[in-house]
PDB file of C-alpha atoms and ligand atoms in Angstrom:
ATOM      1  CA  UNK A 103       6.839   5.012 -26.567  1.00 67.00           C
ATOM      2  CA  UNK A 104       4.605   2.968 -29.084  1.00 79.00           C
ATOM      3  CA  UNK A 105       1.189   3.453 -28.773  1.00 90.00           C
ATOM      4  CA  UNK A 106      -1.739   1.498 -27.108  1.00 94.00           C
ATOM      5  CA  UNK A 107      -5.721   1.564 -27.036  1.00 93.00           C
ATOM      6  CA  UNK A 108      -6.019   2.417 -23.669  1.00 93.00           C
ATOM      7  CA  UNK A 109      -9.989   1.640 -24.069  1.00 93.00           C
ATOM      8  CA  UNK A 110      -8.593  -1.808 -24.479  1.00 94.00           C
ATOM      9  CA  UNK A 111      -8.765  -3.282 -20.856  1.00 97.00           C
ATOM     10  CA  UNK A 112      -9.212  -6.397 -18.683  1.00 98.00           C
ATOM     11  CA  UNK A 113     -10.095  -5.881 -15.396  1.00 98.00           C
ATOM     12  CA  UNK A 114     -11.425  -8.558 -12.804  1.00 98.00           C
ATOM     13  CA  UNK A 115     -13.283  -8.194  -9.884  1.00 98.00           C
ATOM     14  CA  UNK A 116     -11.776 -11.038  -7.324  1.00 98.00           C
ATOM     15  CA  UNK A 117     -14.844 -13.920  -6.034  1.00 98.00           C
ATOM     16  CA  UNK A 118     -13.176 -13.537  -2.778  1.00 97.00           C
ATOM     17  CA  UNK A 119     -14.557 -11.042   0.101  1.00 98.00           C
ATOM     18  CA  UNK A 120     -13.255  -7.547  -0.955  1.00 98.00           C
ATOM     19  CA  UNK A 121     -11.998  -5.574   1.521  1.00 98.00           C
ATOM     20  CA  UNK A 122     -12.013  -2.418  -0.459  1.00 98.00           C
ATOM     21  CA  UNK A 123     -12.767  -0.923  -3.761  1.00 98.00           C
ATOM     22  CA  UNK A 124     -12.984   1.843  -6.053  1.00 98.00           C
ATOM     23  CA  UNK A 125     -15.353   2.865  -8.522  1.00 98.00           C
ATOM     24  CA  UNK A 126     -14.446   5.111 -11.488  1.00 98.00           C
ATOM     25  CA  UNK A 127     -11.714   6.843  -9.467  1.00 98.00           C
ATOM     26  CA  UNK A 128     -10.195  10.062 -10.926  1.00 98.00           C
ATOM     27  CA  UNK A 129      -7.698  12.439  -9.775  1.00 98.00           C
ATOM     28  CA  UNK A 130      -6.312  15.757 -11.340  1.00 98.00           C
ATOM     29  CA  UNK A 131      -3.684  17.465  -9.640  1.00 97.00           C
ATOM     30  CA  UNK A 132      -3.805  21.003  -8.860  1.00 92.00           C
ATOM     31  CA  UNK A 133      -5.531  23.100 -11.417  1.00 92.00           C
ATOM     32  CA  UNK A 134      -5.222  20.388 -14.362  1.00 93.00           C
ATOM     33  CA  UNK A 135      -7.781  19.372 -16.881  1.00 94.00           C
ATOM     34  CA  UNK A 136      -6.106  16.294 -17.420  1.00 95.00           C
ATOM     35  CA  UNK A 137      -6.835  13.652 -15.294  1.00 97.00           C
ATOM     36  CA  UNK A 138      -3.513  11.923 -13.558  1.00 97.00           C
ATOM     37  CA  UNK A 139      -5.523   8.642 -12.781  1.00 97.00           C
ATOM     38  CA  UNK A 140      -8.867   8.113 -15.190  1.00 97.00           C
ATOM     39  CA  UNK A 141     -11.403   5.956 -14.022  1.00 95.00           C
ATOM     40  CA  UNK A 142      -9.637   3.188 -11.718  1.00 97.00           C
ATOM     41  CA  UNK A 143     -12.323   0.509 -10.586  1.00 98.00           C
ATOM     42  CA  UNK A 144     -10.421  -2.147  -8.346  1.00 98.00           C
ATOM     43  CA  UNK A 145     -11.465  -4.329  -5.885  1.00 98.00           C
ATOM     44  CA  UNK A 146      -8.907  -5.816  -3.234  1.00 98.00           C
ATOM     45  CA  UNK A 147      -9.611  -9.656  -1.985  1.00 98.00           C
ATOM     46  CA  UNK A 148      -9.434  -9.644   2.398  1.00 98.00           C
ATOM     47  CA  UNK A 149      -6.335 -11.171   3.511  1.00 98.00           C
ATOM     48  CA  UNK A 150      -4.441 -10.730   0.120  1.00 98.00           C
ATOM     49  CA  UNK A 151      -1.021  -8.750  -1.101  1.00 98.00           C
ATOM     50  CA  UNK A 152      -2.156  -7.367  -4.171  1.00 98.00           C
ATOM     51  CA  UNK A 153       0.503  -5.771  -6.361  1.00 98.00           C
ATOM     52  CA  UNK A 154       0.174  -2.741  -8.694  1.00 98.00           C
ATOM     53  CA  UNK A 155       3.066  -2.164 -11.330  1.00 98.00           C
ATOM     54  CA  UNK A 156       3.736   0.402 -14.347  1.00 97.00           C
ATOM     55  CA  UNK A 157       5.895   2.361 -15.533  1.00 96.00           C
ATOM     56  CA  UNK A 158       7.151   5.546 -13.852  1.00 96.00           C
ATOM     57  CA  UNK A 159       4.551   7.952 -13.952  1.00 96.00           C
ATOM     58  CA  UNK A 160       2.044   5.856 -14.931  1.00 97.00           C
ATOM     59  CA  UNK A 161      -0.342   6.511 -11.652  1.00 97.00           C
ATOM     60  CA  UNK A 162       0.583   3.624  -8.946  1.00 98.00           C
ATOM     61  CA  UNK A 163       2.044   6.083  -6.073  1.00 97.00           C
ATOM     62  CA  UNK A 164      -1.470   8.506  -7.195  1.00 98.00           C
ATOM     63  CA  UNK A 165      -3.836   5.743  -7.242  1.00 98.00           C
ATOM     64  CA  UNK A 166      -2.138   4.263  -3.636  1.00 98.00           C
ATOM     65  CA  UNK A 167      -2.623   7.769  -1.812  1.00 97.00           C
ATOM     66  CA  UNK A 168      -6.090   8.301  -2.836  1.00 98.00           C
ATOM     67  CA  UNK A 169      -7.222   5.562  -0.903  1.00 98.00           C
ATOM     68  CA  UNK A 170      -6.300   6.640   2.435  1.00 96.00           C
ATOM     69  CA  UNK A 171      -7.007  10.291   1.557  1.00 97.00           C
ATOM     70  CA  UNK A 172      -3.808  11.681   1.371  1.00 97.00           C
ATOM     71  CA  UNK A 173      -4.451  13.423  -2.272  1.00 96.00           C
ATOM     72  CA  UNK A 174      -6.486  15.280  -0.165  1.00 95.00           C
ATOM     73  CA  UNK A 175      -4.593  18.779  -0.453  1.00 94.00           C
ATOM     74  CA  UNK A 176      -2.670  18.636  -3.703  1.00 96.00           C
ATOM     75  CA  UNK A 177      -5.851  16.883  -5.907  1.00 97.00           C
ATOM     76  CA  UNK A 178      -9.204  16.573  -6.757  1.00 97.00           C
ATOM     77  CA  UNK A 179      -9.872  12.995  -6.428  1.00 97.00           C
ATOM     78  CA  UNK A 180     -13.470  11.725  -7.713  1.00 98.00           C
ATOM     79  CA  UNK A 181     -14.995   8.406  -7.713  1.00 98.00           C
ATOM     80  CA  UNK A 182     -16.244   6.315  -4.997  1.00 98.00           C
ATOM     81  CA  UNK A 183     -13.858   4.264  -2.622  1.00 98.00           C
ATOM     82  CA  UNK A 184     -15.779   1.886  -0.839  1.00 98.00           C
ATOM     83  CA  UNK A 185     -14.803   0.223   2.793  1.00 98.00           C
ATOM     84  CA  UNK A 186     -17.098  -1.583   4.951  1.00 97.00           C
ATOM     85  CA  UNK A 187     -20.481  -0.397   2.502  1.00 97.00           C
ATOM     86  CA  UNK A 188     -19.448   3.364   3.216  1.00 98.00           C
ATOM     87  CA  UNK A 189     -17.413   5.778   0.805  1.00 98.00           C
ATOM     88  CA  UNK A 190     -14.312   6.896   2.569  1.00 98.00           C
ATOM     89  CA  UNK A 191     -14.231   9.322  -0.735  1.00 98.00           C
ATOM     90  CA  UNK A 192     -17.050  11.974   0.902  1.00 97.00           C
ATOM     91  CA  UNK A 193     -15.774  14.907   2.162  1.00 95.00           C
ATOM     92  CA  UNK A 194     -18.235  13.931   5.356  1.00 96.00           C
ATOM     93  CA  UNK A 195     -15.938  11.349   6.381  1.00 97.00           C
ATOM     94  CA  UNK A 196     -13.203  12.290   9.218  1.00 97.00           C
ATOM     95  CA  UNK A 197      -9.993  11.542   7.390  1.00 96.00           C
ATOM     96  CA  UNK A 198      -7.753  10.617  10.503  1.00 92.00           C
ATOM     97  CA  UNK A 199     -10.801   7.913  11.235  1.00 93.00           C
ATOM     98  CA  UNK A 200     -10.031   6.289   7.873  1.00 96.00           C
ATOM     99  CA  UNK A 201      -5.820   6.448   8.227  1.00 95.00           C
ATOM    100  CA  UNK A 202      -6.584   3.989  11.523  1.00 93.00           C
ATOM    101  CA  UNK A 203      -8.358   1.501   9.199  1.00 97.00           C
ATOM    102  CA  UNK A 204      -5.869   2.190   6.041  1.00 98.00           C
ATOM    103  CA  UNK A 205      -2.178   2.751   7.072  1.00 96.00           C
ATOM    104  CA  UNK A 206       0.587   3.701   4.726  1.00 96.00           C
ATOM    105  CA  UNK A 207       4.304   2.788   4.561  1.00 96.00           C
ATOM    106  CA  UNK A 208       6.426   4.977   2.396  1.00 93.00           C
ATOM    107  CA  UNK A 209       9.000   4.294  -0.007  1.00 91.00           C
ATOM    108  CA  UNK A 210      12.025   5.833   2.140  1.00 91.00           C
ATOM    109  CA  UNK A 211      11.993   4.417   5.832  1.00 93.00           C
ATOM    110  CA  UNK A 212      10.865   7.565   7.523  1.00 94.00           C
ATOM    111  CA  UNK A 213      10.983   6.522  11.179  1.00 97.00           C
ATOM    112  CA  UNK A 214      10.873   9.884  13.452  1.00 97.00           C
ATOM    113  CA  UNK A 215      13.597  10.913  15.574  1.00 97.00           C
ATOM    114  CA  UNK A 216      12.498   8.926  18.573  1.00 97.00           C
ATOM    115  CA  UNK A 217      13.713   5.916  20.016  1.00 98.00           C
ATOM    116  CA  UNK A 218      12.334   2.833  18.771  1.00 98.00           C
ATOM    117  CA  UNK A 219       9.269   2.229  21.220  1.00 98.00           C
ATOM    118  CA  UNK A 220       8.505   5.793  21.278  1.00 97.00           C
ATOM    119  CA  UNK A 221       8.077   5.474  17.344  1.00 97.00           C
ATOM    120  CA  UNK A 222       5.233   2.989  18.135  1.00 97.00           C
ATOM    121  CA  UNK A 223       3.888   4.906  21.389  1.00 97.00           C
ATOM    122  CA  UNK A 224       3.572   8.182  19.535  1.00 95.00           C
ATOM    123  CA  UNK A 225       0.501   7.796  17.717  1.00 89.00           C
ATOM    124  CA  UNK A 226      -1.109   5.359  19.838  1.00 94.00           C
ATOM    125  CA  UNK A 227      -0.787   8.437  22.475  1.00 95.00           C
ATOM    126  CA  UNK A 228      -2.148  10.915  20.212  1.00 91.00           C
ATOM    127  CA  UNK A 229      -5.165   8.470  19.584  1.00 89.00           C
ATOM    128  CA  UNK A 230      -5.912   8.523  23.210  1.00 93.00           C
ATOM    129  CA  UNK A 231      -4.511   5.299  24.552  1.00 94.00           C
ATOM    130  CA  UNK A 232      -3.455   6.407  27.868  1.00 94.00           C
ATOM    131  CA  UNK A 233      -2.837   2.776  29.192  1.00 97.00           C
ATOM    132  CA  UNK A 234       0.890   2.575  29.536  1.00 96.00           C
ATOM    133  CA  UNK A 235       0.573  -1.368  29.751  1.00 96.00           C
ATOM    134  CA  UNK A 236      -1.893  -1.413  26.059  1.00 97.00           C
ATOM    135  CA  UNK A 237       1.239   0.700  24.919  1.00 97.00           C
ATOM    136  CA  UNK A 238       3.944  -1.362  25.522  1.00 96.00           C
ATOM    137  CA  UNK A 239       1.736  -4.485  24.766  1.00 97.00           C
ATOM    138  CA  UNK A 240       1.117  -3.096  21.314  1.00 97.00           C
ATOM    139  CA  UNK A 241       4.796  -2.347  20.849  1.00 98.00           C
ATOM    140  CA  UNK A 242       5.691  -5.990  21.074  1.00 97.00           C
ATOM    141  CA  UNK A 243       3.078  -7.100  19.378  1.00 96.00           C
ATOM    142  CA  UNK A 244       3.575  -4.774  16.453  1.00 96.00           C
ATOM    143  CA  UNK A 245       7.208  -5.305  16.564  1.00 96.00           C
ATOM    144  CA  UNK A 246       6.610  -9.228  16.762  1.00 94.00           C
ATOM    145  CA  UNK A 247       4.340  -8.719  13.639  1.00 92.00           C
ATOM    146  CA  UNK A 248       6.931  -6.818  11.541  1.00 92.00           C
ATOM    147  CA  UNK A 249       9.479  -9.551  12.359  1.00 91.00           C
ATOM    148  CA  UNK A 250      11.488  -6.577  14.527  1.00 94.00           C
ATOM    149  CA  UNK A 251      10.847  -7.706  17.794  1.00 96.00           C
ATOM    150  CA  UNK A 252      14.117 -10.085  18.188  1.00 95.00           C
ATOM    151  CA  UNK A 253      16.458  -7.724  16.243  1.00 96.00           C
ATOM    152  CA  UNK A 254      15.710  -5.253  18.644  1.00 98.00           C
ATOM    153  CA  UNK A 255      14.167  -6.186  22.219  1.00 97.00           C
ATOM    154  CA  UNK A 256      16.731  -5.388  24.326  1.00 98.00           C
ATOM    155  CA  UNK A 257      17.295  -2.018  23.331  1.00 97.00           C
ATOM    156  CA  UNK A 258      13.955  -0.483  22.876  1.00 98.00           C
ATOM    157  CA  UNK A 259      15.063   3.116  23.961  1.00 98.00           C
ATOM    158  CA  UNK A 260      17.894   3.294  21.144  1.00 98.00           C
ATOM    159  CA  UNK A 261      17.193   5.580  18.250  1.00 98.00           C
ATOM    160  CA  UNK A 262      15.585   4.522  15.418  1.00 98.00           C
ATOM    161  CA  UNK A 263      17.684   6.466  13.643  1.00 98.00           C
ATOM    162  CA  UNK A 264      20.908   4.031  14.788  1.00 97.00           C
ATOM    163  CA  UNK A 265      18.740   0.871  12.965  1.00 97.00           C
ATOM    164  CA  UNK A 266      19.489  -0.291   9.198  1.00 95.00           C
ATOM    165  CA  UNK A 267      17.339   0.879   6.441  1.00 93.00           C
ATOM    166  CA  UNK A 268      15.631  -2.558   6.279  1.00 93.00           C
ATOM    167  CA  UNK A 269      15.345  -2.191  10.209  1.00 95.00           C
ATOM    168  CA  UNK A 270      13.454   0.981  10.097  1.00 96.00           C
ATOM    169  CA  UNK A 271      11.321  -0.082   7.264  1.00 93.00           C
ATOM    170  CA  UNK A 272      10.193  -2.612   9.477  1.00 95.00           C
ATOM    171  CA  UNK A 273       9.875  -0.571  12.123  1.00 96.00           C
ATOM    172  CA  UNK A 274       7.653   1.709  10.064  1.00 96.00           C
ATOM    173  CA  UNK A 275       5.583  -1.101   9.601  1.00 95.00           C
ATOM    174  CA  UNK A 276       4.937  -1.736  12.945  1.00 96.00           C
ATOM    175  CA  UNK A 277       4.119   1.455  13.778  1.00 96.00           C
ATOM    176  CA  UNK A 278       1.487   1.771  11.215  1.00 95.00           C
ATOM    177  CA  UNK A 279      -0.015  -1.643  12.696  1.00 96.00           C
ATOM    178  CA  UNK A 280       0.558  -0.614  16.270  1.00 96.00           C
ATOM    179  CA  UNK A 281      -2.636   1.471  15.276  1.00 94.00           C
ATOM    180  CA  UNK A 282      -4.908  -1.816  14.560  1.00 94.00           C
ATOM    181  CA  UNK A 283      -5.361  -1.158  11.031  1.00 96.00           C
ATOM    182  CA  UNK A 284      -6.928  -3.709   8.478  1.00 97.00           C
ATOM    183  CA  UNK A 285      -5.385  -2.357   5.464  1.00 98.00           C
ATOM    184  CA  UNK A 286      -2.107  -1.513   4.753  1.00 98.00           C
ATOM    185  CA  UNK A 287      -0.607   0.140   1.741  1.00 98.00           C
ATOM    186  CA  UNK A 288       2.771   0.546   1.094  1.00 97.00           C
ATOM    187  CA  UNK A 289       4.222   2.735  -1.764  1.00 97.00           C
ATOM    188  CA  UNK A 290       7.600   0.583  -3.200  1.00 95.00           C
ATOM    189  CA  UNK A 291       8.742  -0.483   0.556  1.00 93.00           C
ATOM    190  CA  UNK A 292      11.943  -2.571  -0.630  1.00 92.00           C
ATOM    191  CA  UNK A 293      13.383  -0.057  -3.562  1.00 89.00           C
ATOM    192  CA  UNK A 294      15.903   1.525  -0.591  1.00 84.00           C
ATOM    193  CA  UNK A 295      16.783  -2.381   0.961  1.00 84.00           C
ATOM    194  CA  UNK A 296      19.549  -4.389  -0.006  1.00 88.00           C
ATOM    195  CA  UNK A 297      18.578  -7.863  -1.247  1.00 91.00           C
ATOM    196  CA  UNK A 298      18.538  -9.776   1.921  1.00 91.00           C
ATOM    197  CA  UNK A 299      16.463  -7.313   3.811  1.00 88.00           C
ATOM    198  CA  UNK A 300      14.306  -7.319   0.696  1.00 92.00           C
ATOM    199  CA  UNK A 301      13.556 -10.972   0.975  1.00 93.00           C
ATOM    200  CA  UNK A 302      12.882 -10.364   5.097  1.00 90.00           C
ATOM    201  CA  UNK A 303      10.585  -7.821   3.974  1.00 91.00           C
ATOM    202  CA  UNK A 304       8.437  -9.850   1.601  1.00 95.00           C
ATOM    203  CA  UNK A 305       8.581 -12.627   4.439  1.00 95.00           C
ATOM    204  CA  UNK A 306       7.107 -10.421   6.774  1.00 93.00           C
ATOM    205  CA  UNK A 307       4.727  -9.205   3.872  1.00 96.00           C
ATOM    206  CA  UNK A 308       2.976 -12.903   3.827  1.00 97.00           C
ATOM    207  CA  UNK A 309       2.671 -13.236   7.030  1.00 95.00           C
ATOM    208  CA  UNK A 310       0.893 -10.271   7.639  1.00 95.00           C
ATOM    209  CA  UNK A 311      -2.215 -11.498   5.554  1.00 97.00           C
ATOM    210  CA  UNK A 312      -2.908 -13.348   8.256  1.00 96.00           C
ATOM    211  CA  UNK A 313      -4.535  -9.977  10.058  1.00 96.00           C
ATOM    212  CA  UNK A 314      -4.579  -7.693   7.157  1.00 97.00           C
ATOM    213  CA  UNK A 315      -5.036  -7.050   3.443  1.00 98.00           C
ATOM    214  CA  UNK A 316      -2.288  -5.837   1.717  1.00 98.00           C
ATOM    215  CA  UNK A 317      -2.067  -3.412  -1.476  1.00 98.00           C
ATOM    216  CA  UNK A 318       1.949  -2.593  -2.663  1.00 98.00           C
ATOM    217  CA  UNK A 319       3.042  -0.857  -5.418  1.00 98.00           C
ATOM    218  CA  UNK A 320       6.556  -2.559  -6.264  1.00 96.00           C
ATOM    219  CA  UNK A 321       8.990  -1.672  -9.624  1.00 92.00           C
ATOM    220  CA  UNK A 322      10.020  -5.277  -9.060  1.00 93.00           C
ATOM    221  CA  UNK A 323       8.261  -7.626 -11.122  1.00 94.00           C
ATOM    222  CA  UNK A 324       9.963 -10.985  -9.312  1.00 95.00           C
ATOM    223  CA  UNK A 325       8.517  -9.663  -6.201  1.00 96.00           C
ATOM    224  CA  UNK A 326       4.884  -8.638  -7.246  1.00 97.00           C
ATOM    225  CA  UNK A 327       4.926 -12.702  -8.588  1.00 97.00           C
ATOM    226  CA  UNK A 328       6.594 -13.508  -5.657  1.00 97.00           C
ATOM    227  CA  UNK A 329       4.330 -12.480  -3.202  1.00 98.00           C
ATOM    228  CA  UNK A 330       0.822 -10.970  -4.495  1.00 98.00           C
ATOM    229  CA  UNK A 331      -2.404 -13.052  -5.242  1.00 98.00           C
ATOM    230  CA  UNK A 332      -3.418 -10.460  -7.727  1.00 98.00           C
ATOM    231  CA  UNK A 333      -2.210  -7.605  -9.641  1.00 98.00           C
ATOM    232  CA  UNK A 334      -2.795  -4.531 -11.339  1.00 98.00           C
ATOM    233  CA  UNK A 335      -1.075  -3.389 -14.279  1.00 98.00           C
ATOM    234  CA  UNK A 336      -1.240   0.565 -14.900  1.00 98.00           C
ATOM    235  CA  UNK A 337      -0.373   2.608 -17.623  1.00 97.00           C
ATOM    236  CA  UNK A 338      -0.534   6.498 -18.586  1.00 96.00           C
ATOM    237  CA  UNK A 339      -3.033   7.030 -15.593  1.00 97.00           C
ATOM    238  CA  UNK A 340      -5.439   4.139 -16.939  1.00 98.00           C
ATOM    239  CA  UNK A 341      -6.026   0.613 -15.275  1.00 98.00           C
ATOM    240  CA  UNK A 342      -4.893  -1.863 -18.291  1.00 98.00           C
ATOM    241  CA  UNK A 343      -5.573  -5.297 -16.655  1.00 98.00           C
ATOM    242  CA  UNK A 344      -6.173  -6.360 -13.677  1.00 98.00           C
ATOM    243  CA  UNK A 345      -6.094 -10.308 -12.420  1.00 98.00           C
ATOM    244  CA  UNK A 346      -4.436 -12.878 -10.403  1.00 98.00           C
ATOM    245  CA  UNK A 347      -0.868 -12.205 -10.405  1.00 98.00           C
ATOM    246  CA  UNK A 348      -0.287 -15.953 -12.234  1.00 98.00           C
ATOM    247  CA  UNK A 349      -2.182 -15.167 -14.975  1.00 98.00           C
ATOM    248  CA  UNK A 350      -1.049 -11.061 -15.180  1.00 98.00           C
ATOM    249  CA  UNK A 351       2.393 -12.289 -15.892  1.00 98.00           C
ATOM    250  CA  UNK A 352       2.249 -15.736 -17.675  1.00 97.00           C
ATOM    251  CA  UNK A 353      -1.000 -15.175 -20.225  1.00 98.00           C
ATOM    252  CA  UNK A 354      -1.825 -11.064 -19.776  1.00 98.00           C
ATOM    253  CA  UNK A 355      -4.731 -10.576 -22.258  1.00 98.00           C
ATOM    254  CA  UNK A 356      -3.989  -6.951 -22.957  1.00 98.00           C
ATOM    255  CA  UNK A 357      -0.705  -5.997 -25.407  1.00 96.00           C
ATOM    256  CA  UNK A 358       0.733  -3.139 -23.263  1.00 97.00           C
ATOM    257  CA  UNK A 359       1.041  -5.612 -20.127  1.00 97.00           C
ATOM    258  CA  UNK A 360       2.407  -8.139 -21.949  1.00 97.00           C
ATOM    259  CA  UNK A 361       5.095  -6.201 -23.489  1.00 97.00           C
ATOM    260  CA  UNK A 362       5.312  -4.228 -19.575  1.00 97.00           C
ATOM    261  CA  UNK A 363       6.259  -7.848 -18.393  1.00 96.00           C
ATOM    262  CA  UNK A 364       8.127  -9.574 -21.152  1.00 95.00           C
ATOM    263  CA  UNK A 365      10.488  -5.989 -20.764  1.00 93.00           C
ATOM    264  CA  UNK A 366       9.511  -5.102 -24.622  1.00 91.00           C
ATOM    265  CA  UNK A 367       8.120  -1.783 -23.172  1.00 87.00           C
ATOM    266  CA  UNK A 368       8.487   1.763 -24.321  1.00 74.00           C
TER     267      UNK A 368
HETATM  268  N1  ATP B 540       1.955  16.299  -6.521  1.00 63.44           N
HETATM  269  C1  ATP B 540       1.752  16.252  -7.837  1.00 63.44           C
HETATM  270  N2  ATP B 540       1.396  17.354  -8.532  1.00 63.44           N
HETATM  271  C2  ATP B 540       1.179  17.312  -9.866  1.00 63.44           C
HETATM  272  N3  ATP B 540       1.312  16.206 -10.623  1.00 63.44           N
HETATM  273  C3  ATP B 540       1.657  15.080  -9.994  1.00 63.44           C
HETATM  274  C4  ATP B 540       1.903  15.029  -8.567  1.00 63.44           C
HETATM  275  N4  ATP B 540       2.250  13.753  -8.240  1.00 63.44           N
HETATM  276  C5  ATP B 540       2.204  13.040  -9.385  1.00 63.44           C
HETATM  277  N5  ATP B 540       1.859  13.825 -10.430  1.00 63.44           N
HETATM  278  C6  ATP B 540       1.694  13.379 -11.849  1.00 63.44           C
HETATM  279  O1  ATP B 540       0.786  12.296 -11.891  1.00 63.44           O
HETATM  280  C7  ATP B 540       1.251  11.302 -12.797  1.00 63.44           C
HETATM  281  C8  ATP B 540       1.368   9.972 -12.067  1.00 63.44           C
HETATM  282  O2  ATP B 540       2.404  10.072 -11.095  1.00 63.44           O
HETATM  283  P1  ATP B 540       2.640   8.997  -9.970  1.00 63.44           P
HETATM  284  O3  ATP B 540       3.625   9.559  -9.008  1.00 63.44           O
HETATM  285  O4  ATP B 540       1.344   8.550  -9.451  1.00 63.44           O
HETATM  286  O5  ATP B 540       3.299   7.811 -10.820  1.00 63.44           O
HETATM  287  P2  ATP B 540       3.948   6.438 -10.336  1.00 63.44           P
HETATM  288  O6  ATP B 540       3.339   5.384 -11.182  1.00 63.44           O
HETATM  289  O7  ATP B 540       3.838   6.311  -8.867  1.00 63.44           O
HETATM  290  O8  ATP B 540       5.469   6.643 -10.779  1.00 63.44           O
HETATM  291  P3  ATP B 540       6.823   6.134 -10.068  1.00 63.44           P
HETATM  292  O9  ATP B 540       6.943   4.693 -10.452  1.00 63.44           O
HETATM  293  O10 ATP B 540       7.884   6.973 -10.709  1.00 63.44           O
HETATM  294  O11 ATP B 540       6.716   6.352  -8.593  1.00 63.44           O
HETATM  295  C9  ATP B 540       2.552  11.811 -13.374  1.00 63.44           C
HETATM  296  O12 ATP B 540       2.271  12.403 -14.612  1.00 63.44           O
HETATM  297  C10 ATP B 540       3.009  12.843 -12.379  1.00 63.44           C
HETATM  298  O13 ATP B 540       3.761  13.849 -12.980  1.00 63.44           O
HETATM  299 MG1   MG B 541       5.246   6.234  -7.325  1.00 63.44          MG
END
């Protein structure tokens, strides 16, 4: 792979209200001396998708968990993260208190082997909402929100398991804001969907900045331009540039981006 100056960098921080940010993040895995992500300072604009991209291995999916805390048990993650003037990064914080505000979608559709409103219910049980009415309100809702709702609101009791991939994605998406979060992350949500449910996705994606603030990490460059107001270009664990998503992929300032999104990389 040729070489770069990974010193050389070009990171902005967005004039819009950020809804969260990190300072000089760092993350080792296990025993390692080598840091996986080195010194990742981001800030996310309220009500925006922004995308990150890189290579494999480069630190997206690393970055993306260490915001919600779920590095917790396999790395040492330093640095601040900052939501709401407070840093979710101190080992004081309650970690299941900060999942509420920051929910994750995966990569694979991992709906649980429930029917399709008990995939919703569950955790809104296990975070003590005992009103069955709030329940099933927040199942519409949430279903409504992830563009689900008409696909599937006559059969609420089938099996998630019986939906398609780009149904349960959805579904997955619901269920994480069944739970009232105001972030959501989601770790490359389309790379299992066929085309069509790819484009229903994204759809769904934009409309949800209405309520929330997105952050995606996405191998597709068509979609990060298609749908993200800014976007973060990382390489070997470093930050490279970071900027609005126009301006990332028609006039990058830094050499390894460009040649990341002209495809003259590695
Ligand atoms: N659980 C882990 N234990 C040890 N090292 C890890 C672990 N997860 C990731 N890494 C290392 O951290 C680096 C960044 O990996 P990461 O999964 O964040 O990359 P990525 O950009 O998400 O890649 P991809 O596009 O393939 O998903 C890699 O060198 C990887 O080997
Ligand atoms: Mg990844």
């Amino acid at each position: 792979m040729q070489t770069y100056d990974l010193s050389d960098t070009h990171i902005v921080t967005p004039p819009e209200e950020i809804a969260l940010s990190t300072h000089q993040l760092q993350v080792y895995y296990g025993n390692n001396r080598q840091a996986s992500m080195t010194d990742a300072s981001l800030s996310f604009p309220r009500f925006q998708i922004t995308a990150l991209i890189g290579a494999s291995g480069s630190g997206k999916s690393t970055y993306l968990r260490s915001l919600n805390r779920l590095n917790d048990r396999i790395a040492r993650v330093q640095g601040e993260i900052m939501y709401r003037n407070t840093n979710i990064n101190s080992p004081k914080i309650n970690v299941y208190e900060v999942r509420k505000h920051i929910g994750m979608v995966f990569q694979k559709p991992n709906p649980f082997a429930k029917s399709i409103s008990e995939n919703i219910t569950f955790a809104l049980k296990a975070a003590g909402i005992t009103d069955r009415r709030e329940r099933h309100q927040r199942v519409e809702t949430s279903l409504k929100e992830a563009a689900l709702w008409d696909e599937v609101k006559d059969d609420l009791n089938k099996s998630a398991l019986a939906l398609s991939g780009g149904q349960q994605q959805r579904l997955c998406i619901a269920r994480a804001i069944a739970m009232k979060p105001d972030i959501l992350l989601l770790d490359e949500p389309a790379s299992a969907l066929d085309p069509i449910s790819t484009t229903k996705l994204e759809v769904t994606l934009k409309a949800l900045t209405q309520k929330y603030t997105i952050i995606i990490v996405t191998h597709n460059m068509q979609q990060a331009s298609r749908i993200s107001a800014y976007t973060a270009f990382f390489h070997l664990g470093h930050v490279t540039e970071y900027d609005q998503t126009e301006k990332i992929f028609q006039t990058p300032k830094i050499q390894a981006t460009h040649d990341y999104v002209t495809g003259n990389f590695g």
